mmCIF file of N, CA and C in Angstrom:
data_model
loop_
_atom_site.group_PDB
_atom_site.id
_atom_site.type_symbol
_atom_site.label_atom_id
_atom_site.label_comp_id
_atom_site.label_asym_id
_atom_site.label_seq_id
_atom_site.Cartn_x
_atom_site.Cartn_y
_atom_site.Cartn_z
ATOM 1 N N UNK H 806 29.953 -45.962 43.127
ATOM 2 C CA UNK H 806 29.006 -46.963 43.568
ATOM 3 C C UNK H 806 29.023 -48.128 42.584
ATOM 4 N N UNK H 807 29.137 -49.312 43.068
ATOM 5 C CA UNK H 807 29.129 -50.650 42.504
ATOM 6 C C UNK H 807 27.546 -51.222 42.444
ATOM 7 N N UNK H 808 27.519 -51.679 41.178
ATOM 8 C CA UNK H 808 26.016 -52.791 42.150
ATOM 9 C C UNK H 808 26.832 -54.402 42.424
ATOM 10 N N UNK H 809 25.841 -54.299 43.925
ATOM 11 C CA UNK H 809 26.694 -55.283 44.165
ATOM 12 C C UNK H 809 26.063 -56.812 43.638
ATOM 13 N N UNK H 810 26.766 -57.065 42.321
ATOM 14 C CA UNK H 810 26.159 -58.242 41.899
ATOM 15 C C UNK H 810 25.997 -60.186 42.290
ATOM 16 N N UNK H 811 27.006 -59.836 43.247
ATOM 17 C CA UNK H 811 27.055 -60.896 44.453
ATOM 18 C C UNK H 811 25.589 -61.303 45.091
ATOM 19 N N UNK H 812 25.735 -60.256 46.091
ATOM 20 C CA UNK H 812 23.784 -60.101 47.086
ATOM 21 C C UNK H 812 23.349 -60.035 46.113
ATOM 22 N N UNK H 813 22.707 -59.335 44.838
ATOM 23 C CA UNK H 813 21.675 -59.552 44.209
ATOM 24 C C UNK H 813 21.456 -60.706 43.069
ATOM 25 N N UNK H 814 22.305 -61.541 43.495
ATOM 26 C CA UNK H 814 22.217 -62.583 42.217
ATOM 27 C C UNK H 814 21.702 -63.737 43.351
ATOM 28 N N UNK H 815 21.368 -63.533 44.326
ATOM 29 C CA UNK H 815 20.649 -64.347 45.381
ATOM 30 C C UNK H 815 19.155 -64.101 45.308
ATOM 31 N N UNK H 816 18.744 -62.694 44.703
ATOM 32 C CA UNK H 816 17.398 -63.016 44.374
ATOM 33 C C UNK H 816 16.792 -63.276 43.818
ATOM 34 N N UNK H 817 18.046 -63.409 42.440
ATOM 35 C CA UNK H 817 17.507 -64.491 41.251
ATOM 36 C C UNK H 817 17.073 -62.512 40.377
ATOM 37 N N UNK H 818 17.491 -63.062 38.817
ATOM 38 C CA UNK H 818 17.534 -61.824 38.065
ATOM 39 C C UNK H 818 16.187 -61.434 37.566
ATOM 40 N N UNK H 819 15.489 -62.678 37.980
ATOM 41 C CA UNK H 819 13.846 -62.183 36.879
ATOM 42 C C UNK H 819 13.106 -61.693 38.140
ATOM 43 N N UNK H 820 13.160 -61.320 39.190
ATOM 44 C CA UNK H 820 12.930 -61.059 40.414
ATOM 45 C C UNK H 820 12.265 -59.287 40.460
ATOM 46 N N UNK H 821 10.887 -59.299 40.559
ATOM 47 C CA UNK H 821 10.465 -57.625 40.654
ATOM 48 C C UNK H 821 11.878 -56.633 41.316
ATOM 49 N N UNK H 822 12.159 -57.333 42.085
ATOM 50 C CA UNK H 822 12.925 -56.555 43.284
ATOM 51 C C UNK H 822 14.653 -55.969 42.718
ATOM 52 N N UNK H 823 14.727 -57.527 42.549
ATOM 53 C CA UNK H 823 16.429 -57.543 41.668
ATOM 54 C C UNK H 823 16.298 -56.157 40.746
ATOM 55 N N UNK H 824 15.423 -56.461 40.088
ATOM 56 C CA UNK H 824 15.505 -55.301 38.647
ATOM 57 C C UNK H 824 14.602 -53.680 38.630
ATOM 58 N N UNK H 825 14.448 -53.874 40.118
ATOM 59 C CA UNK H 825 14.095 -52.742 40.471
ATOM 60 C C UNK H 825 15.533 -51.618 41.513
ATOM 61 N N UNK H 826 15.967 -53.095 42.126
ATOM 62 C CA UNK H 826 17.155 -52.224 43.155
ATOM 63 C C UNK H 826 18.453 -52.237 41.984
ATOM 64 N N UNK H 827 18.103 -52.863 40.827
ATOM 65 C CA UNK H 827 19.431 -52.880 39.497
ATOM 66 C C UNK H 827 19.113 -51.229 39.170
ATOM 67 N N UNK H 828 17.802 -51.090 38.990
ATOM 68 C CA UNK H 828 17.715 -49.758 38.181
ATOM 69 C C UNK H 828 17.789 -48.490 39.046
ATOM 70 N N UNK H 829 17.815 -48.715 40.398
ATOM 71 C CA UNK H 829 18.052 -47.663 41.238
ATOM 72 C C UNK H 829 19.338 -47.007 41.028
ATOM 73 N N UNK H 830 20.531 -48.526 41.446
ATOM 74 C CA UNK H 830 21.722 -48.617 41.186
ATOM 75 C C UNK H 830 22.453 -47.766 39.693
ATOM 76 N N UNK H 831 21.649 -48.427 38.711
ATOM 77 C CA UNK H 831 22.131 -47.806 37.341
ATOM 78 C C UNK H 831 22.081 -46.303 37.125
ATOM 79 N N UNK H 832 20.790 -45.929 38.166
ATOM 80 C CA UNK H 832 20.416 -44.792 38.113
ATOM 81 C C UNK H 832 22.171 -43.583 39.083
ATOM 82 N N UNK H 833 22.502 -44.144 40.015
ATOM 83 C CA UNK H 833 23.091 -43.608 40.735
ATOM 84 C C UNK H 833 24.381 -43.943 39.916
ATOM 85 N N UNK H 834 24.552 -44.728 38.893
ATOM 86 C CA UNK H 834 25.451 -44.623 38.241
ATOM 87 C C UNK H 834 25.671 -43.633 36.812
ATOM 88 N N UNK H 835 24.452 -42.689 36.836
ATOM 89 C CA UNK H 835 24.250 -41.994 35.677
ATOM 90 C C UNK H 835 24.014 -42.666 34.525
ATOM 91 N N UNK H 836 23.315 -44.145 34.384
ATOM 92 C CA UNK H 836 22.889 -44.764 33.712
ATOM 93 C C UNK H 836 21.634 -44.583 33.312
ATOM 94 N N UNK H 837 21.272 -43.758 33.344
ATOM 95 C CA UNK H 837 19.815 -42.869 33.046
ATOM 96 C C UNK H 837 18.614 -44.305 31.923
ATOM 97 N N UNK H 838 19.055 -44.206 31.222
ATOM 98 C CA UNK H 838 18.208 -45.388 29.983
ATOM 99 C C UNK H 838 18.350 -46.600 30.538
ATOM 100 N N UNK H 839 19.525 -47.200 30.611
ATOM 101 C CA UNK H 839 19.244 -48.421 31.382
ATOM 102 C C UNK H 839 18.321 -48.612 32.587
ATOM 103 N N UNK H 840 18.475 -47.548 33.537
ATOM 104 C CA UNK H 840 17.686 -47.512 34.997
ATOM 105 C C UNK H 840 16.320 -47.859 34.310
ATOM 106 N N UNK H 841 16.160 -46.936 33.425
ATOM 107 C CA UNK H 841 14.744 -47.123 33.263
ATOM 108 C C UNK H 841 14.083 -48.505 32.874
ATOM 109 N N UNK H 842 15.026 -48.879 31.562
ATOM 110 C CA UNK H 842 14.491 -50.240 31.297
ATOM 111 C C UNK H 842 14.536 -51.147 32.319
ATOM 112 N N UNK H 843 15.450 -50.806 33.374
ATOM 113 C CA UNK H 843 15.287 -51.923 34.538
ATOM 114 C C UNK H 843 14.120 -51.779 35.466
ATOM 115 N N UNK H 844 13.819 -50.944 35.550
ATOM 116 C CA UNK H 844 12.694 -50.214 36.318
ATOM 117 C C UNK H 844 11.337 -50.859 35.932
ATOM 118 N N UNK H 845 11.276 -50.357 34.370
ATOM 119 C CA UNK H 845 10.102 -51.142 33.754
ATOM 120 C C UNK H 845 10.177 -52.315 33.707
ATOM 121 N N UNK H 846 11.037 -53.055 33.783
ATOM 122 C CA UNK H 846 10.639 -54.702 33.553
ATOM 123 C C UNK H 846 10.435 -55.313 35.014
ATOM 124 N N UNK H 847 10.458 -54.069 36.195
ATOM 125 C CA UNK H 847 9.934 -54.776 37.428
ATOM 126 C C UNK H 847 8.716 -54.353 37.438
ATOM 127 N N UNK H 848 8.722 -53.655 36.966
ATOM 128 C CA UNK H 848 7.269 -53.209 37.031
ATOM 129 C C UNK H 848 6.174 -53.864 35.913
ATOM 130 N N UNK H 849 6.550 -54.835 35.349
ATOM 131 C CA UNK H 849 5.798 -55.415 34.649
ATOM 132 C C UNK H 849 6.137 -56.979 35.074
ATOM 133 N N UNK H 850 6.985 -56.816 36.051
ATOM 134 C CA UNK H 850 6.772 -58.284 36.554
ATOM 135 C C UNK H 850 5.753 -58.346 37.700
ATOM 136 N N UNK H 851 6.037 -56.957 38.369
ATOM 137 C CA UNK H 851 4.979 -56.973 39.598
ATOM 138 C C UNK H 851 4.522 -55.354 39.466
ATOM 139 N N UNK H 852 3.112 -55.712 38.708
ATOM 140 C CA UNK H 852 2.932 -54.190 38.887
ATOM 141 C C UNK H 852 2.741 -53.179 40.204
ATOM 142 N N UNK H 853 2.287 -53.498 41.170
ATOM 143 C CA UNK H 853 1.807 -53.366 42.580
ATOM 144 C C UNK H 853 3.280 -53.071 43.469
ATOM 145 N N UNK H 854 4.489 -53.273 42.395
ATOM 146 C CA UNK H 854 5.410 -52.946 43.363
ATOM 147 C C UNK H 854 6.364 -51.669 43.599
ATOM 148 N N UNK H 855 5.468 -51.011 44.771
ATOM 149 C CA UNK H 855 6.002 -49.548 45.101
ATOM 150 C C UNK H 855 7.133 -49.068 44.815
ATOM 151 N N UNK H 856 8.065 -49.805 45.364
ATOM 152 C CA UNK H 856 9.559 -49.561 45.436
ATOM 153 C C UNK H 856 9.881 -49.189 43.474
ATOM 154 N N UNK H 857 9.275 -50.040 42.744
ATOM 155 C CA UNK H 857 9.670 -49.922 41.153
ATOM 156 C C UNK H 857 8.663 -48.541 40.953
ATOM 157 N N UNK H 858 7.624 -48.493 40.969
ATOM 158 C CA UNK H 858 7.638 -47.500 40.539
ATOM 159 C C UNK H 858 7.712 -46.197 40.980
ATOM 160 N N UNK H 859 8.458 -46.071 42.094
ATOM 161 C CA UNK H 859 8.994 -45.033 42.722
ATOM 162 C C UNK H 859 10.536 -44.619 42.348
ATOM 163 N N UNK H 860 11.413 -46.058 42.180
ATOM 164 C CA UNK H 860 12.520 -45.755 41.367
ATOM 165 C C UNK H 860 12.231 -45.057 40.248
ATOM 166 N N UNK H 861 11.088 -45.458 39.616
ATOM 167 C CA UNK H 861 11.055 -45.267 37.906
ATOM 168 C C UNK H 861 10.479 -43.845 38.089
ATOM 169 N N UNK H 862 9.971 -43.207 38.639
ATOM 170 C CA UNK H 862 9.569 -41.487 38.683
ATOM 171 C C UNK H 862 10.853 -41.102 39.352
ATOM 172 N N UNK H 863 11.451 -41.343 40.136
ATOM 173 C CA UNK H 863 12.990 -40.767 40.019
ATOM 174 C C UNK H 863 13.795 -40.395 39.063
ATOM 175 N N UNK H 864 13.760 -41.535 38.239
ATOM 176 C CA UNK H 864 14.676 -41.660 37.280
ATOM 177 C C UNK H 864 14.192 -40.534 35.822
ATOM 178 N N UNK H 865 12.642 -40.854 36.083
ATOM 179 C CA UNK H 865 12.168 -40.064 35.024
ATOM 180 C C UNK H 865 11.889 -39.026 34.788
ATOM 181 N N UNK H 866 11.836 -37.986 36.519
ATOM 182 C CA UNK H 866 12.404 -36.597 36.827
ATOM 183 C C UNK H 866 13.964 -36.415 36.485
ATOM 184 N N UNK H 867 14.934 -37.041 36.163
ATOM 185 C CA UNK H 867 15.964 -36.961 36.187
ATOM 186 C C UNK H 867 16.287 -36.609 34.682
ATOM 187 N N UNK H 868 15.451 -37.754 33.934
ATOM 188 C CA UNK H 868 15.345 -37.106 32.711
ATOM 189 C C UNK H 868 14.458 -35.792 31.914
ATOM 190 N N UNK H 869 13.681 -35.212 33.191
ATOM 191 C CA UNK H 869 13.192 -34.474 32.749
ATOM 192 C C UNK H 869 11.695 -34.443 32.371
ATOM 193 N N UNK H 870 10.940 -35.567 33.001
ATOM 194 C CA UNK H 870 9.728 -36.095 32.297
ATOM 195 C C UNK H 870 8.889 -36.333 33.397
ATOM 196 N N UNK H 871 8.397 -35.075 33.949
ATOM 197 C CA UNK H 871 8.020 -34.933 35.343
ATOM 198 C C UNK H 871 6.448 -35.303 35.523
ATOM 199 N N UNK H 872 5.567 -35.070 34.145
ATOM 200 C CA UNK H 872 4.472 -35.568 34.003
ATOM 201 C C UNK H 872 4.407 -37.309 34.010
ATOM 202 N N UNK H 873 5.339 -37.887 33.156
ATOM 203 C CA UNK H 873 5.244 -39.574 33.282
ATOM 204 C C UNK H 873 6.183 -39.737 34.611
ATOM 205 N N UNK H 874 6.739 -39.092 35.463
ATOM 206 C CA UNK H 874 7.234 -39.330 36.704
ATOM 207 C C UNK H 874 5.768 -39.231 37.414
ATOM 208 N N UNK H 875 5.143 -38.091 37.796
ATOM 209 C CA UNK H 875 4.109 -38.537 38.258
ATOM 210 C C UNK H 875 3.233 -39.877 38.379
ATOM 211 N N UNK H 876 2.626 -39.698 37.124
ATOM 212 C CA UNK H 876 1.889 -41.332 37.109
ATOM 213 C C UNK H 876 2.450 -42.521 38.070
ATOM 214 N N UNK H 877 3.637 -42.220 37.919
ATOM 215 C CA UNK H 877 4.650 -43.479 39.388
ATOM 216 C C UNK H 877 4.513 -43.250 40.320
ATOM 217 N N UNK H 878 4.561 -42.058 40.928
ATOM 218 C CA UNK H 878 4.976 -41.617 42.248
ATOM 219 C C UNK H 878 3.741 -42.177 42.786
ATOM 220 N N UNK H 879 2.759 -41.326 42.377
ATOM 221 C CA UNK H 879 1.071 -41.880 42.975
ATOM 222 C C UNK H 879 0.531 -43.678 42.977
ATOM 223 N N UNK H 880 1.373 -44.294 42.250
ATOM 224 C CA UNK H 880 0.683 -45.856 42.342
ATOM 225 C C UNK H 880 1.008 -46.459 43.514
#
């Protein structure tokens, strides 16, 4: 899996969304730490945005951290 940095450089990089579907991506790339930091910086651009912190309890069951995965899943 590629991210495809083409389409997403159309939504502009400081973008909740961009750096939320980056960290999905990173994630499916076994990029485990990066996903996350991408995760969090959408989520601190838009806290309210589901999609980020639903990536980010993915990612953070993945690492094993099923209690701070929670806290995401539910927002």
């Amino acid at each position: 899996m590629t991210i495809p940095t083409a389409a997403m450089s159309e939504l502009g990089n400081s973008t909740a969304i961009y750096h939320s579907h980056r960290g999905a991506a990173l994630s499916e790339l076994e990029k485990i730490w990066e996903a996350v930091k991408e995760c969090e910086k959408a989520i601190n651009l838009d806290p309210k945005l589901f999609i980020a912190h639903n990536n980010l309890a993915l990612v953070l069951l993945r690492l094993g951290q099923v209690d701070n995965a929670r806290k995401h899943s539910v927002k």
